[in-house]
């Protein structure tokens, strides 16, 4: 059986990984606009002799074939965030981009997806250079658009698993604000699912002095928002986690005009699908019934984004963390409760009914974690992972996962 010891990072490869990481960090791109990143990936994979293809616009898939054996997929997400970097690093981003509406925004790899890309490309180079150490097929999924929940959907809609060999399992990892060199994992449901809606409340406009001629969408929307607060407190089993947040409420332009419509956006997080379905059904019922109570037409619901379940197959996860413990040591592999963040990673395995395992690797050194100030988290303008041992640990865990299937 092969282990990661057969595939060691040389000083030269480690240096090149660091250079690649700094280059990626300095050049973040918005979700589904990762054009330069995709071009870089295509060029690097081709230079390693790894067949590759575009998928879902700015997604890139590398297929590393090495004879008979199992097929395993590993996913790295590639997008940055519309966020002004304030890390003070000499490789900090000064890049800008444009949102869909044309607004110019600063860009930052504020979620650390640059670590994921640098790690997976390095793993690809190691595997391509040590074909005697393994047998089978490794599918390298460089996925765009994680932050908006659009990327995994786009790759699947573009026929990811028709174009790439179907794997027996999909692996993925994410950098987080914990001690570099350590990892965190959860068996079963690991992250929350998420749904965001825009609800347009239709009323009837009138002069503010003549409410009898109006159907006031402000009063109606306010009742809707208040009633929505009772879903979690009155309808959901206390043993099930759920969050419903109405994050925006906009209507009207002037104090003496009752507007014809109002808009609210809301965000739902749950750990399990049954609770999500129950919350969404309650939302639809309340939104519709409050409109009826006001004599207003049926409101319009637009789905802004959805994030699927992130479910770590218990058997596969338990077997993998056992290997992680052998590689990293008992103390550096920590089981944690589900986290209330969301990911679209789970869609890739769910689409073909194969298990997946997703874990977190630490990105901070001890001085940052034990220092005076708040610890910079993902999506903070100060989020600056320590390059080492973060990246080398990411390489070791990714290799350990991949070789657990194709290592002979
Ligand atoms: Zn993020
Ligand atoms: Zn992320």
PDB file of C-alpha atoms and ligand atoms in Angstrom, residues 75 77 79 81 110-113 116 146-147 173-175 342-343 358 378-379, ligand 2:
ATOM      1  CA  UNK A  75     -12.657  19.380  -5.633  1.00  0.00           C
ATOM      2  CA  UNK A  77     -13.091  25.968  -5.479  1.00  0.00           C
ATOM      3  CA  UNK A  79     -13.434  32.126  -6.700  1.00  0.00           C
ATOM      4  CA  UNK A  81     -14.848  37.779  -2.981  1.00  0.00           C
ATOM      5  CA  UNK A 110     -10.941  36.345   1.453  1.00  0.00           C
ATOM      6  CA  UNK A 111     -12.198  32.781   1.837  1.00  0.00           C
ATOM      7  CA  UNK A 112      -8.838  31.147   1.134  1.00  0.00           C
ATOM      8  CA  UNK A 113      -9.868  29.369  -2.063  1.00  0.00           C
ATOM      9  CA  UNK A 116      -7.313  25.108  -2.196  1.00  0.00           C
ATOM     10  CA  UNK A 146     -18.720  28.539  -4.708  1.00  0.00           C
ATOM     11  CA  UNK A 147     -19.536  31.802  -2.956  1.00  0.00           C
ATOM     12  CA  UNK A 173     -11.305  20.524   1.961  1.00  0.00           C
ATOM     13  CA  UNK A 174     -11.517  24.140   3.151  1.00  0.00           C
ATOM     14  CA  UNK A 175      -9.069  26.366   5.004  1.00  0.00           C
ATOM     15  CA  UNK A 342     -22.769  26.595   3.648  1.00  0.00           C
ATOM     16  CA  UNK A 343     -21.056  25.024   0.642  1.00  0.00           C
ATOM     17  CA  UNK A 358     -15.310  17.365   3.320  1.00  0.00           C
ATOM     18  CA  UNK A 378     -12.953  33.676   6.369  1.00  0.00           C
ATOM     19  CA  UNK A 379     -14.541  36.681   4.591  1.00  0.00           C
TER      20      UNK A 379
HETATM   21 ZN1  LIG B   2     -15.028  29.240   0.888  1.00  0.00          ZN
END
